[in-house]
Coordinates of C-alpha atoms in Angstrom, one line a residue:
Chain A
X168 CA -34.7 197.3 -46.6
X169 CA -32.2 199.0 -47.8
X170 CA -28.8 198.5 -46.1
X171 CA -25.8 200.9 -45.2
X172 CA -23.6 198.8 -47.0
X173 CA -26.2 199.5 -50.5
X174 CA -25.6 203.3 -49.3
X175 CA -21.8 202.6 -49.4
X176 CA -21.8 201.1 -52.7
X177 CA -23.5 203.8 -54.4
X178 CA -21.0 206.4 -52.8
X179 CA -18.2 203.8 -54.4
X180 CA -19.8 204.7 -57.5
X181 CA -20.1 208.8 -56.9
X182 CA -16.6 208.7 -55.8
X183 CA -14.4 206.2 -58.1
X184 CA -11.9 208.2 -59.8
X185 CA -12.8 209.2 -63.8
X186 CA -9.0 209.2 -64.4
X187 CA -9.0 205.8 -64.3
X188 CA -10.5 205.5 -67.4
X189 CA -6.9 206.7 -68.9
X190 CA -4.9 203.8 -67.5
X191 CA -5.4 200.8 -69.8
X192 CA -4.7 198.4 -67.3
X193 CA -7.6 199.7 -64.7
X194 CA -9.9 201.2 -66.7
X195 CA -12.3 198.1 -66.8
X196 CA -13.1 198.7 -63.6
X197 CA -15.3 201.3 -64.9
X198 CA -17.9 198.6 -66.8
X199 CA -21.4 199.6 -64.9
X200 CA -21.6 195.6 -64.8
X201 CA -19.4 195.4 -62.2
X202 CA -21.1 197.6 -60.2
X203 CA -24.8 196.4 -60.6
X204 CA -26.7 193.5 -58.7
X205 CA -24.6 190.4 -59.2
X206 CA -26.3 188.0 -56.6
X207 CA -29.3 186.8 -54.5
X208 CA -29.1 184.6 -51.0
X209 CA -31.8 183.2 -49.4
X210 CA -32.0 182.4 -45.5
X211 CA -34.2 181.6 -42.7
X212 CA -34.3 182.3 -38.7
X213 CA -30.7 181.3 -37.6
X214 CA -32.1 178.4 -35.4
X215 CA -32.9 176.8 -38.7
X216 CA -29.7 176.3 -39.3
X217 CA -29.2 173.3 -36.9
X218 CA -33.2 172.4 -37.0
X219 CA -35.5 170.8 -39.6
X220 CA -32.9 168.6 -41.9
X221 CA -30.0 170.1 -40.9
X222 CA -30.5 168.1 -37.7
X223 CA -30.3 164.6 -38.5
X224 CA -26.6 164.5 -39.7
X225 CA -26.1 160.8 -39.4
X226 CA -28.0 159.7 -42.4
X227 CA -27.3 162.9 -44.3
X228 CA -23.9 160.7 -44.6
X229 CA -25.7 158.0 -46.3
X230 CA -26.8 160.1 -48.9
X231 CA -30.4 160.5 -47.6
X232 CA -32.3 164.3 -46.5
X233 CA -34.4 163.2 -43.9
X234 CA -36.9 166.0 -41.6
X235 CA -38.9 165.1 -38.8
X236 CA -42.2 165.8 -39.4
X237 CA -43.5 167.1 -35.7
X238 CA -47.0 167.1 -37.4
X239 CA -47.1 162.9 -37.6
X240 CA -47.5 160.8 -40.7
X241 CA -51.0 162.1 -41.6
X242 CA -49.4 165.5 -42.9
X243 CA -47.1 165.2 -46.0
X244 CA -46.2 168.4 -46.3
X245 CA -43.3 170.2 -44.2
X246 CA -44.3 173.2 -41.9
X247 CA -41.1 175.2 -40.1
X248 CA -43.5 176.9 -38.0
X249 CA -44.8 173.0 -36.6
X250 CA -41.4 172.0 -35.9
X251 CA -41.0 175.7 -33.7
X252 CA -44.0 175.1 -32.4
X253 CA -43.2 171.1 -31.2
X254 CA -39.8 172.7 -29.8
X255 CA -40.8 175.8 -28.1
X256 CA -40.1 177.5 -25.9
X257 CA -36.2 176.9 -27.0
X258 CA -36.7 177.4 -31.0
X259 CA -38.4 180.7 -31.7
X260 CA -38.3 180.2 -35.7
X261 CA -38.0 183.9 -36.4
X262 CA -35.1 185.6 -38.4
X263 CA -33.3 188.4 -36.9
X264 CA -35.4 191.6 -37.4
X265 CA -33.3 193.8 -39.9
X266 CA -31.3 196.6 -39.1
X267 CA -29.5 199.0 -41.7
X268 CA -26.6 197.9 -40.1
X269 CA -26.8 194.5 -41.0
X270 CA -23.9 193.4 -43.8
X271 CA -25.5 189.9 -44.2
X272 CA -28.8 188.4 -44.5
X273 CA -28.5 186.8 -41.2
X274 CA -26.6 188.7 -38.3
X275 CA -27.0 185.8 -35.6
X276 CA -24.9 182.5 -36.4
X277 CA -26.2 180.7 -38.9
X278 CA -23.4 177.5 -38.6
X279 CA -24.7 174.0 -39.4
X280 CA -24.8 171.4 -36.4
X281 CA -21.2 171.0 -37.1
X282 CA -20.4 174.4 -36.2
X283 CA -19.1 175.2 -40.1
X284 CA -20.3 177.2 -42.7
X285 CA -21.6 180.0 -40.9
X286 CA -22.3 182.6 -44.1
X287 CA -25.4 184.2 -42.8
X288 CA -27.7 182.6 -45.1
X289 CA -28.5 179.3 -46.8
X290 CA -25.0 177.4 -47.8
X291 CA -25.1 175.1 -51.0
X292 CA -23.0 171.8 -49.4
X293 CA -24.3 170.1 -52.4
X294 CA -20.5 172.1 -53.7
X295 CA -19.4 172.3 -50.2
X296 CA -19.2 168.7 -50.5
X297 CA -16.4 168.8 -53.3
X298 CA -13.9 170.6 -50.8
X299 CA -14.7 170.1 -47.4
X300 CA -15.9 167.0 -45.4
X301 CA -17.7 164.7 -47.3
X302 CA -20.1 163.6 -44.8
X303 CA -21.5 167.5 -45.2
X304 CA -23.3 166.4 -48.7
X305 CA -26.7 167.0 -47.6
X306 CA -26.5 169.4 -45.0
X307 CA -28.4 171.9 -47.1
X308 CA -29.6 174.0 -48.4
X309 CA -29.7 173.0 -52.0
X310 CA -29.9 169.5 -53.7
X311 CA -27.5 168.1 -56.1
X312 CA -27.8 168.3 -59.8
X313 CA -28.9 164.9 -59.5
X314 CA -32.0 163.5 -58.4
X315 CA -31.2 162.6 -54.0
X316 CA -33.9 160.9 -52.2
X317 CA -35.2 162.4 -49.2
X318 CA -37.3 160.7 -46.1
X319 CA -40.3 162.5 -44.3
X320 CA -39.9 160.3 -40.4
X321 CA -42.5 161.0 -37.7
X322 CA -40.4 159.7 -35.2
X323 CA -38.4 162.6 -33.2
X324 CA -36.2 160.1 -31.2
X325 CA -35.4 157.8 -33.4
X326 CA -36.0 159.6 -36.8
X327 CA -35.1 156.3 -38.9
X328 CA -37.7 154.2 -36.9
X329 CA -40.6 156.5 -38.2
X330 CA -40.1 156.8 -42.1
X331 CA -43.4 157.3 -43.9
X332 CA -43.1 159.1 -46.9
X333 CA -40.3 160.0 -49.2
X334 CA -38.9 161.2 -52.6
X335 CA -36.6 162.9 -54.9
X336 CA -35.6 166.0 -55.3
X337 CA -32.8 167.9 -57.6
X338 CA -31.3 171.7 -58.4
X339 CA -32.4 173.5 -61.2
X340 CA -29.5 175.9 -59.5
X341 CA -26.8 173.5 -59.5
X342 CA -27.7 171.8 -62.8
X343 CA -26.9 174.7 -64.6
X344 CA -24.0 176.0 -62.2
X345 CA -26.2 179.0 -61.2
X346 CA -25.2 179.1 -57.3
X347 CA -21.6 178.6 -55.9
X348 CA -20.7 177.0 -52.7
X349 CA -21.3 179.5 -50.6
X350 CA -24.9 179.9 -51.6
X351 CA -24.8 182.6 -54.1
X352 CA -27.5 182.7 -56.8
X353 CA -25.4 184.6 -59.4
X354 CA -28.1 187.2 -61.4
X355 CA -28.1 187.1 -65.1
X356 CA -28.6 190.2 -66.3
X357 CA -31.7 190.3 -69.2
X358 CA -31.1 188.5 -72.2
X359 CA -33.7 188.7 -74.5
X360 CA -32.1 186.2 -77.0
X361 CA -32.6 182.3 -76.1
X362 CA -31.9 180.7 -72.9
X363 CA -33.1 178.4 -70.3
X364 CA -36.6 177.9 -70.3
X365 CA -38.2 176.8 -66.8
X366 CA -41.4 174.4 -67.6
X367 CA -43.6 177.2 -65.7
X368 CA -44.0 178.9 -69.1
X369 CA -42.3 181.5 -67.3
X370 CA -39.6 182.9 -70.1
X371 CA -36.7 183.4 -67.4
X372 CA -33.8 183.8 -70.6
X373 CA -30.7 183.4 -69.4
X374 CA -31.1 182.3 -65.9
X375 CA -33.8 182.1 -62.7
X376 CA -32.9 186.0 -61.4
X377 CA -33.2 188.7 -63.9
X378 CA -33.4 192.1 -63.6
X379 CA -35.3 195.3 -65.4
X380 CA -37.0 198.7 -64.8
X381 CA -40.7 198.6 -64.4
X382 CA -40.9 201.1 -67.2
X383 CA -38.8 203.9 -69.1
X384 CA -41.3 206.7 -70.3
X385 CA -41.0 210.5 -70.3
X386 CA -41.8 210.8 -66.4
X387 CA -39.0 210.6 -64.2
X388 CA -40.8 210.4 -60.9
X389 CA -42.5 206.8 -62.3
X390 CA -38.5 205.7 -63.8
X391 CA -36.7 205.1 -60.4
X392 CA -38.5 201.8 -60.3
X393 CA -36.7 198.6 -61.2
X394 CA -37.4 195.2 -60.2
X395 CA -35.6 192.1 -59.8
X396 CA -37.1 189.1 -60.8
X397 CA -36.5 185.8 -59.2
X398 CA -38.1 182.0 -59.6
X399 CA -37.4 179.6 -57.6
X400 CA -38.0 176.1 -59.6
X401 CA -39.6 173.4 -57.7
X402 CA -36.7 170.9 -56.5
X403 CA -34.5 174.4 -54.9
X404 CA -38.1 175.0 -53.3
X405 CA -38.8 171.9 -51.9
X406 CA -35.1 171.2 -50.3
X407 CA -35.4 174.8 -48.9
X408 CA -38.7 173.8 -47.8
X409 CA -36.9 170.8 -46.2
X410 CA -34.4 172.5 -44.5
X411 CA -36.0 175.3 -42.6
X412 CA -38.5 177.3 -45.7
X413 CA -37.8 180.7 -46.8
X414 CA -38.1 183.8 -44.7
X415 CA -35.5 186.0 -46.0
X416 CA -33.9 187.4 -49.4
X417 CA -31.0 189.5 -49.9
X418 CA -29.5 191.3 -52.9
X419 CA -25.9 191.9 -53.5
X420 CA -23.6 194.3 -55.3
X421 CA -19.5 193.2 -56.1
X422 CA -17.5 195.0 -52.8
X423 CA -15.2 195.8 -56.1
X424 CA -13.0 198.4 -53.8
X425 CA -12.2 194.8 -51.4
X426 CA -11.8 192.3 -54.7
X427 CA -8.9 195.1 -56.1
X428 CA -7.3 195.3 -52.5
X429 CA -7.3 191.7 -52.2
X430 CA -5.8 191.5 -55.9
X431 CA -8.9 190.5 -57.8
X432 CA -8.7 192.3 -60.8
X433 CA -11.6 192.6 -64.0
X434 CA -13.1 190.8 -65.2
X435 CA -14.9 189.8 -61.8
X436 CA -16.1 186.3 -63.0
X437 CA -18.4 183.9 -61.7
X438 CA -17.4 180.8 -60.6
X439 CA -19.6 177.7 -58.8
X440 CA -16.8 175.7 -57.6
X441 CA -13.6 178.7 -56.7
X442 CA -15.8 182.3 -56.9
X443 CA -13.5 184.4 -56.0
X444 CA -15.9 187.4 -55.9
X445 CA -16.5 189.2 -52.7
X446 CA -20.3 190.3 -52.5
X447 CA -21.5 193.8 -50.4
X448 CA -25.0 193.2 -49.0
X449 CA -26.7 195.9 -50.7
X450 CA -30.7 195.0 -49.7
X451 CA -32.6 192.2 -47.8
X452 CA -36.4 191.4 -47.3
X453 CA -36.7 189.0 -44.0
X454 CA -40.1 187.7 -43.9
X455 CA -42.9 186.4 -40.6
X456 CA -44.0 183.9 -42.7
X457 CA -42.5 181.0 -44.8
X458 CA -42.5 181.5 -48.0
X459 CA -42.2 178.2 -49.5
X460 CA -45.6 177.1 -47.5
X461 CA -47.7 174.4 -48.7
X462 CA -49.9 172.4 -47.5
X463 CA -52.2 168.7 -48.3
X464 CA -55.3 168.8 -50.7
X465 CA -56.6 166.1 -49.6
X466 CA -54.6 162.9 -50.1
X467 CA -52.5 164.5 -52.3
X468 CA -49.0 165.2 -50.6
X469 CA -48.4 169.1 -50.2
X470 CA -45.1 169.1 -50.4
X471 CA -44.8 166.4 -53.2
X472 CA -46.6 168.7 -55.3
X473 CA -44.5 172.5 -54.1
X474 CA -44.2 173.9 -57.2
X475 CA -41.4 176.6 -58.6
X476 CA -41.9 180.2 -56.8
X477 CA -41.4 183.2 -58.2
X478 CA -40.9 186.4 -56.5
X479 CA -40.5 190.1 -57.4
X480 CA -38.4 192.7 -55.7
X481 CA -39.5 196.1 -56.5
X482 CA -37.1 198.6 -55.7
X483 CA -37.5 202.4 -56.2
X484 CA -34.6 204.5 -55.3
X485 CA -35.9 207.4 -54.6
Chain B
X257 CA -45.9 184.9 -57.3
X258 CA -45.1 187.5 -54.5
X259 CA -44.2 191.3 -54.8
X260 CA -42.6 193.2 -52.3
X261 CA -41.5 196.9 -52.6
X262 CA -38.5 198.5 -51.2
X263 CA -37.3 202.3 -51.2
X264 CA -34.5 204.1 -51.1
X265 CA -34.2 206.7 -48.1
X266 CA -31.1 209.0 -50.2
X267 CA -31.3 212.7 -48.4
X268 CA -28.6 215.7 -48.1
X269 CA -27.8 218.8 -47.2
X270 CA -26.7 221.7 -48.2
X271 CA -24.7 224.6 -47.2
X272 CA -24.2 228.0 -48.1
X273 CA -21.4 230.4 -47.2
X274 CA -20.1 233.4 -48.3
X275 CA -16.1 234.1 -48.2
X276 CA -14.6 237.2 -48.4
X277 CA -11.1 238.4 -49.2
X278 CA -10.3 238.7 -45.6
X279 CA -10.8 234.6 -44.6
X280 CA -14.1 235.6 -42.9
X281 CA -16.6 232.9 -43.5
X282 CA -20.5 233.5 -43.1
X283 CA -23.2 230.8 -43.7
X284 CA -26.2 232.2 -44.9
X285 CA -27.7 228.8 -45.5
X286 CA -27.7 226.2 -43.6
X287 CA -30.8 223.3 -44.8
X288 CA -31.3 219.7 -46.2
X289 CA -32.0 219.5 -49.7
X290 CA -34.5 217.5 -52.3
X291 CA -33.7 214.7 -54.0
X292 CA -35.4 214.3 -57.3
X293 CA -37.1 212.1 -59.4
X294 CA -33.8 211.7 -61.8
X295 CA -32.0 210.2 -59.2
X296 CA -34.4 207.4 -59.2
X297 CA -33.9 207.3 -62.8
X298 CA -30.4 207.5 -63.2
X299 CA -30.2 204.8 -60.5
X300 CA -32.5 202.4 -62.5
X301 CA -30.7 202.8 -65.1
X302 CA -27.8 201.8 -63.6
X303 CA -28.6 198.7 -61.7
X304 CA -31.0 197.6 -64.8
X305 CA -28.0 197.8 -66.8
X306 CA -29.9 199.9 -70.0
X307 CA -27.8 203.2 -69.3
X308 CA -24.2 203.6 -70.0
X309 CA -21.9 201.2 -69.6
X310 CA -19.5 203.6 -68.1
X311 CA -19.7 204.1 -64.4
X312 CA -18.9 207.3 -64.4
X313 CA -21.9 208.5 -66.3
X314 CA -23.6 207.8 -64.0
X315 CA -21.0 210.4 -61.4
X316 CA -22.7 214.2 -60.2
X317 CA -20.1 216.2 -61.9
X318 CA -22.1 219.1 -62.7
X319 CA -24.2 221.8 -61.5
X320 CA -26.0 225.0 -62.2
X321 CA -27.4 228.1 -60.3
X322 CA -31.1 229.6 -61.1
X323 CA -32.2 232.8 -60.2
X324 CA -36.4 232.2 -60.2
X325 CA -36.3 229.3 -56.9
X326 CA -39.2 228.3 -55.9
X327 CA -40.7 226.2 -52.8
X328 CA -43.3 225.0 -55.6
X329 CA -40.3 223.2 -56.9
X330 CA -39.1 221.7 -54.0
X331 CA -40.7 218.3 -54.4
X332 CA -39.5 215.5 -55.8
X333 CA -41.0 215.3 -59.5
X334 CA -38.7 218.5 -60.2
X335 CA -36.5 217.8 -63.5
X336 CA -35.3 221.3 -64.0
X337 CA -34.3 224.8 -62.2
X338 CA -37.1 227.4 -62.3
X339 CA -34.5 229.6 -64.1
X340 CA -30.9 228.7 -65.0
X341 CA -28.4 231.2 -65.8
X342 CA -28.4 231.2 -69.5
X343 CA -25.3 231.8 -71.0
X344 CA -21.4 231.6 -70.3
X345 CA -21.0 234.5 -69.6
X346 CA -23.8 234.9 -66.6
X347 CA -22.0 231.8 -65.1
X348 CA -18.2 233.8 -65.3
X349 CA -18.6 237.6 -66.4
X350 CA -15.3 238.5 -67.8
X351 CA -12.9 236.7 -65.5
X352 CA -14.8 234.3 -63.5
X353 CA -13.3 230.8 -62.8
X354 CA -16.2 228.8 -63.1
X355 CA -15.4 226.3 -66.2
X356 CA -18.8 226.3 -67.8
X357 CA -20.0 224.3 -71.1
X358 CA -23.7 223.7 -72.9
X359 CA -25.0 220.2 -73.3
X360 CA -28.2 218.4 -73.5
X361 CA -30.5 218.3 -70.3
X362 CA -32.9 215.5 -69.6
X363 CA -36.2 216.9 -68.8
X364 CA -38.7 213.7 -67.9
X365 CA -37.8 211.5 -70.7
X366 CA -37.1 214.3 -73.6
X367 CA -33.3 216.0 -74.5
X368 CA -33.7 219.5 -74.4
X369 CA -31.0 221.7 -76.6
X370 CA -33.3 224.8 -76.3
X371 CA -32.7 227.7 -74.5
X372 CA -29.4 226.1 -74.7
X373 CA -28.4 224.4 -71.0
X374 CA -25.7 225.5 -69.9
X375 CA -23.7 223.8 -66.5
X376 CA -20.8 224.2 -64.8
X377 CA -18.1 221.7 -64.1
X378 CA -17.5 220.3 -60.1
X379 CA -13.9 219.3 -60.2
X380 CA -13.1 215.8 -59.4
X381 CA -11.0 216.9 -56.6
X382 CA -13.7 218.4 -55.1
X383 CA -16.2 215.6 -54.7
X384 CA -15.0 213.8 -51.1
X385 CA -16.0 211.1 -49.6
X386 CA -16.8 212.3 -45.8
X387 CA -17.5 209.0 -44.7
X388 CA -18.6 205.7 -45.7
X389 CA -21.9 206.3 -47.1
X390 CA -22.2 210.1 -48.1
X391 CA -20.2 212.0 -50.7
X392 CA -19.3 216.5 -50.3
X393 CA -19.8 218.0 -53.3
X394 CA -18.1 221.1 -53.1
X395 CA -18.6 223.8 -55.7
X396 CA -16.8 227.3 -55.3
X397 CA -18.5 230.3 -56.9
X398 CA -15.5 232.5 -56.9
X399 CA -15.5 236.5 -56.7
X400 CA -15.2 237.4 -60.3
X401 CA -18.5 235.0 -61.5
X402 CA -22.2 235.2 -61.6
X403 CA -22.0 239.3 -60.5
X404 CA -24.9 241.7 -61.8
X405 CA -27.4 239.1 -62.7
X406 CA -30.7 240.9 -64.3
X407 CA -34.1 239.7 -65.8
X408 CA -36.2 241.8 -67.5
X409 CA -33.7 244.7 -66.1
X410 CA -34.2 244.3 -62.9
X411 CA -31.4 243.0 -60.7
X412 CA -31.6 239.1 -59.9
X413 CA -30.2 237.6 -56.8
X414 CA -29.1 233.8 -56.8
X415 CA -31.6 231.6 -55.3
X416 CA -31.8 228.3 -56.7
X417 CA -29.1 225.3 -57.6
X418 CA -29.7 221.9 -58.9
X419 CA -26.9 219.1 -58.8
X420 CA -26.5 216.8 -62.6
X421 CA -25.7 213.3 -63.1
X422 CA -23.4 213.6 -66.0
X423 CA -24.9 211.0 -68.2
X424 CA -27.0 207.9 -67.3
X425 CA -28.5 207.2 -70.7
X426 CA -25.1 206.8 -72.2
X427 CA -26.1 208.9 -75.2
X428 CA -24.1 210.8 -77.2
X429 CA -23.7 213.5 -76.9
X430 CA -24.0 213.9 -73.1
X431 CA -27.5 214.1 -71.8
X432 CA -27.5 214.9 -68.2
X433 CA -30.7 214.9 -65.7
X434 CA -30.9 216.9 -62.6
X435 CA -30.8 214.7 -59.3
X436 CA -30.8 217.2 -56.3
X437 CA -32.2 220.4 -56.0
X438 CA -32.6 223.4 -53.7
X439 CA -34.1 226.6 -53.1
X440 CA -32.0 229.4 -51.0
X441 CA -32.6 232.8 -49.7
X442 CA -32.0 235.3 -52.3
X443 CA -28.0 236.5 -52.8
X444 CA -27.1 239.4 -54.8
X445 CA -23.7 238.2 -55.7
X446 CA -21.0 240.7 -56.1
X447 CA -17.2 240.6 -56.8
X448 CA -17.0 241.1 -52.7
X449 CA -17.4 237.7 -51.9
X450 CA -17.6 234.2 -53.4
X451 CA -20.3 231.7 -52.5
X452 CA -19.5 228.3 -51.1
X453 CA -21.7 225.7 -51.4
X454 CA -21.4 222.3 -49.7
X455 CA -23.3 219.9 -50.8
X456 CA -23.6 216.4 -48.8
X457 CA -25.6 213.7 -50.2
X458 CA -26.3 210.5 -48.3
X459 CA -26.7 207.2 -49.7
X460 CA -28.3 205.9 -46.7

């Protein structure tokens, strides 16, 4: 869906004064780049946010991610929907139903256990971590660069009574300082020269969000089409998968108008650990079912095997 | 690998009025408008980052009027005006105020130069923002301009306008592609009157 705040950015664009263009110290605001997709979140129902890992806090300290698996130790895979489904009626594992109103991914609260970090979709405390409490490390959504070991318990009451399975997992996101603390996936616009190279065999140049246009001919009516291309690679899957699954997407525009008021002048750089950029929701896609989904084949573990995801946004603007 | 599809919902409307010497104000047309198939492609462009790399290429600063309209063309694969005044001096007689220039014109994918396009110029100061999410384009077709229109001798009322994003390809020279069009009851335009039209396009 496309949001009012997407409509507002394009009438920043119909409306931003040519005669800028004269003044050498402003005229860089004119650079179509600072006006084009600059980010992705990704979010889940705002219960989440204090369910699946993000509720056992005390051994998140320790350095572990543990989840309760409601389904018992013969599953090792994660479901969101069987943890809504041991805790219903009081968890109701849905996102928020978008509105065109909405000017983040999630409208409802979408603050950890600890009340903090409410940014309306998933948070990256693996950064978090540098500047605020360090006992927040593992609280989501993303792993560290580094390889963390995460628990699978089958025990609800006492979740570290009832470990049965566990593992590693790492960030292709934060390994290459693609997401900042806040828990935006900066895009990298395409780049047809070498990049990164995900081991999917997937050529995703440059970084895992790119953009293009379906296809540039001689008809018009088939040229407003565009998409924006995302993978998710398998250790960001299976933390996200850990911490609630995927049910929402949103794509941001810079709010350049804001970052000038606020004294943020060009070049609008990206920044993992200080990003001083102010994003404008300008899209979202909220989803009924999880994405990140997987399950057992036989005795081999579901979610130990939850490979990378990737995802296309098509978006036609007319 | 999942693909989901999301549109766009960009509409407007336009307004027609004539204004006499006196003050007096009539609207003679009063009707939403069609957005085209260049404003798709002018907006991919943008946000795929292959166009200019000027923003404000990618601005509507330019128009032109038609005397064939058409309800055939009111749909939203339209790329040109049915029949656009054709020269300078259809656009502002002998003393109109219109500024008008030639340039290229984007027709699906190909950069026309002939029959020369010819557009005129909508003044920065009078594109307004009216609210958050929709820009006025207001273009004023004073007394002294587009008066005794003919084709094939035969007196020719206005009855067609199309709104022009100045440039999205970045090319040089300009090459612009027609994003908003409309049809209007026929107006024999004479030096009693000039035609306001107000032009509000919504970006969501």
């Amino acid at each position: 869906m496309f949001v009012n705040t997407g409509g507002q950015h394009l009438a920043d664009i119909m409306t931003i004064n040519p005669g800028l263009s004269a003044i050498p110290s402003a005229s860089s605001i004119l650079d179509t780049s600072n006006f084009s997709f600059q980010a992705l979140t990704f979010g889940k129902d705002p219960g989440g946010y204090v369910r699946h890992a993000h509720a056992v806090t005390n051994l998140s300290a320790q350095g572990y991610i543990l989840v309760v698996n409601y389904e018992g130790s013969t599953v090792s895979s994660y479901h969101s929907s069987a943890t809504a489904s041991a805790l219903y009626p009081n968890y109701k594992l849905m996102p928020t139903p978008p509105s065109p109103y909405d000017t983040r991914l999630e409208q409802n609260s979408t603050a950890n256990p600890f009340g903090t970090y409410d940014y309306g979709h998933n948070p990256n405390t693996a950064i978090l971590s540098f500047t605020g409490p360090p006992t927040n490390t593992l609280l989501g959504c993303y792993p560290p660069a580094s390889p963390v070991t995460y628990w699978f318990s089958n025990n609800p009451v006492n979740p570290s009574a009832g470990f049965y399975m566990s593992g590693t997992v790492s960030s292709f996101f934060n390994l290459y300082n693609l997401i900042d603390s806040s828990g935006y996936l900066t895009i990298n616009s395409v780049n047809a020269s070498a990049g990164r190279v995900l081991s999917t065999g997937s050529d995703w140049s440059g970084g895992p969000v790119r953009y293009e246009p379906v296809q540039f001919g001689t008809n018009h009516a088939l040229d407003g089409l565009m998409q924006v291309k995302m993978f998710i690679a398998s250790g960001d899957a299976a933390c996200m998968a850990l911490f609630g699954g995927l049910y929402s997407i949103g794509l941001y525009c810079l709010d350049v108008p804001a970052m000038v008021r606020s004294g943020i002048n060009p070049p609008f750089s990206f920044s993992t650990l200080n990003n001083r950029r102010i994003y404008r929701l300008f899209a979202k896609k909220v989803f009924v079912k999880d994405l990140l989904y997987q399950k057992d084949n036989g005795t081999t573990s579901g979610f130990k095997t939850i490979p990378g995801i990737s995802i296309n946004l098509d978006l036609r603007f007319i | 690998m999942f693909t989901f599809y999301e549109n766009n919902n960009i509409h407007g409307h336009l307004t027609i009025s004539k204004l006499y010497p006196t003050g007096n104000e009539d609207v003679v047309f009063d009707d939403h408008n069609i957005i085209v198939s260049g404003m798709g492609f002018g907006l991919a462009y943008l946000f795929s980052l292959l166009g200019s790399q000027t923003i404000t290429d990618y601005q509507i600063d330019r128009f032109q009027l038609g005397v064939s309209g058409s309800t055939a063309a009111e749909v939203s694969s339209t790329f040109q005006l049915s029949s656009p005044l054709s020269s300078i001096s259809e656009y502002v007689g002998n003393s109109g105020d219109l500024y008008v220039f030639s340039a290229i014109q984007l027709k699906n994918g190909v950069n026309v130069t002939s029959p020369t396009p010819y557009f005129s110029k909508i003044p920065f100061s009078k594109v307004t923002r009216i609210n958050e999410s929709s820009v006025r384009y207001t273009i004023v077709v004073d007394q002294e301009s587009c008066n005794n229109l003919t084709r094939l001798g035969q007196s020719a009322p206005l009855n067609e306008i199309g709104l022009f994003m100045k440039n999205p390809k970045g090319v040089s020279p300009e090459a612009s592609v027609l994003v908003a069009y409309r049809k209007f009851s026929n107006i024999i335009k004479t030096s009693d009157f000039a035609l306001v039209f107000r032009w509000t396009i919504s970006f969501s």
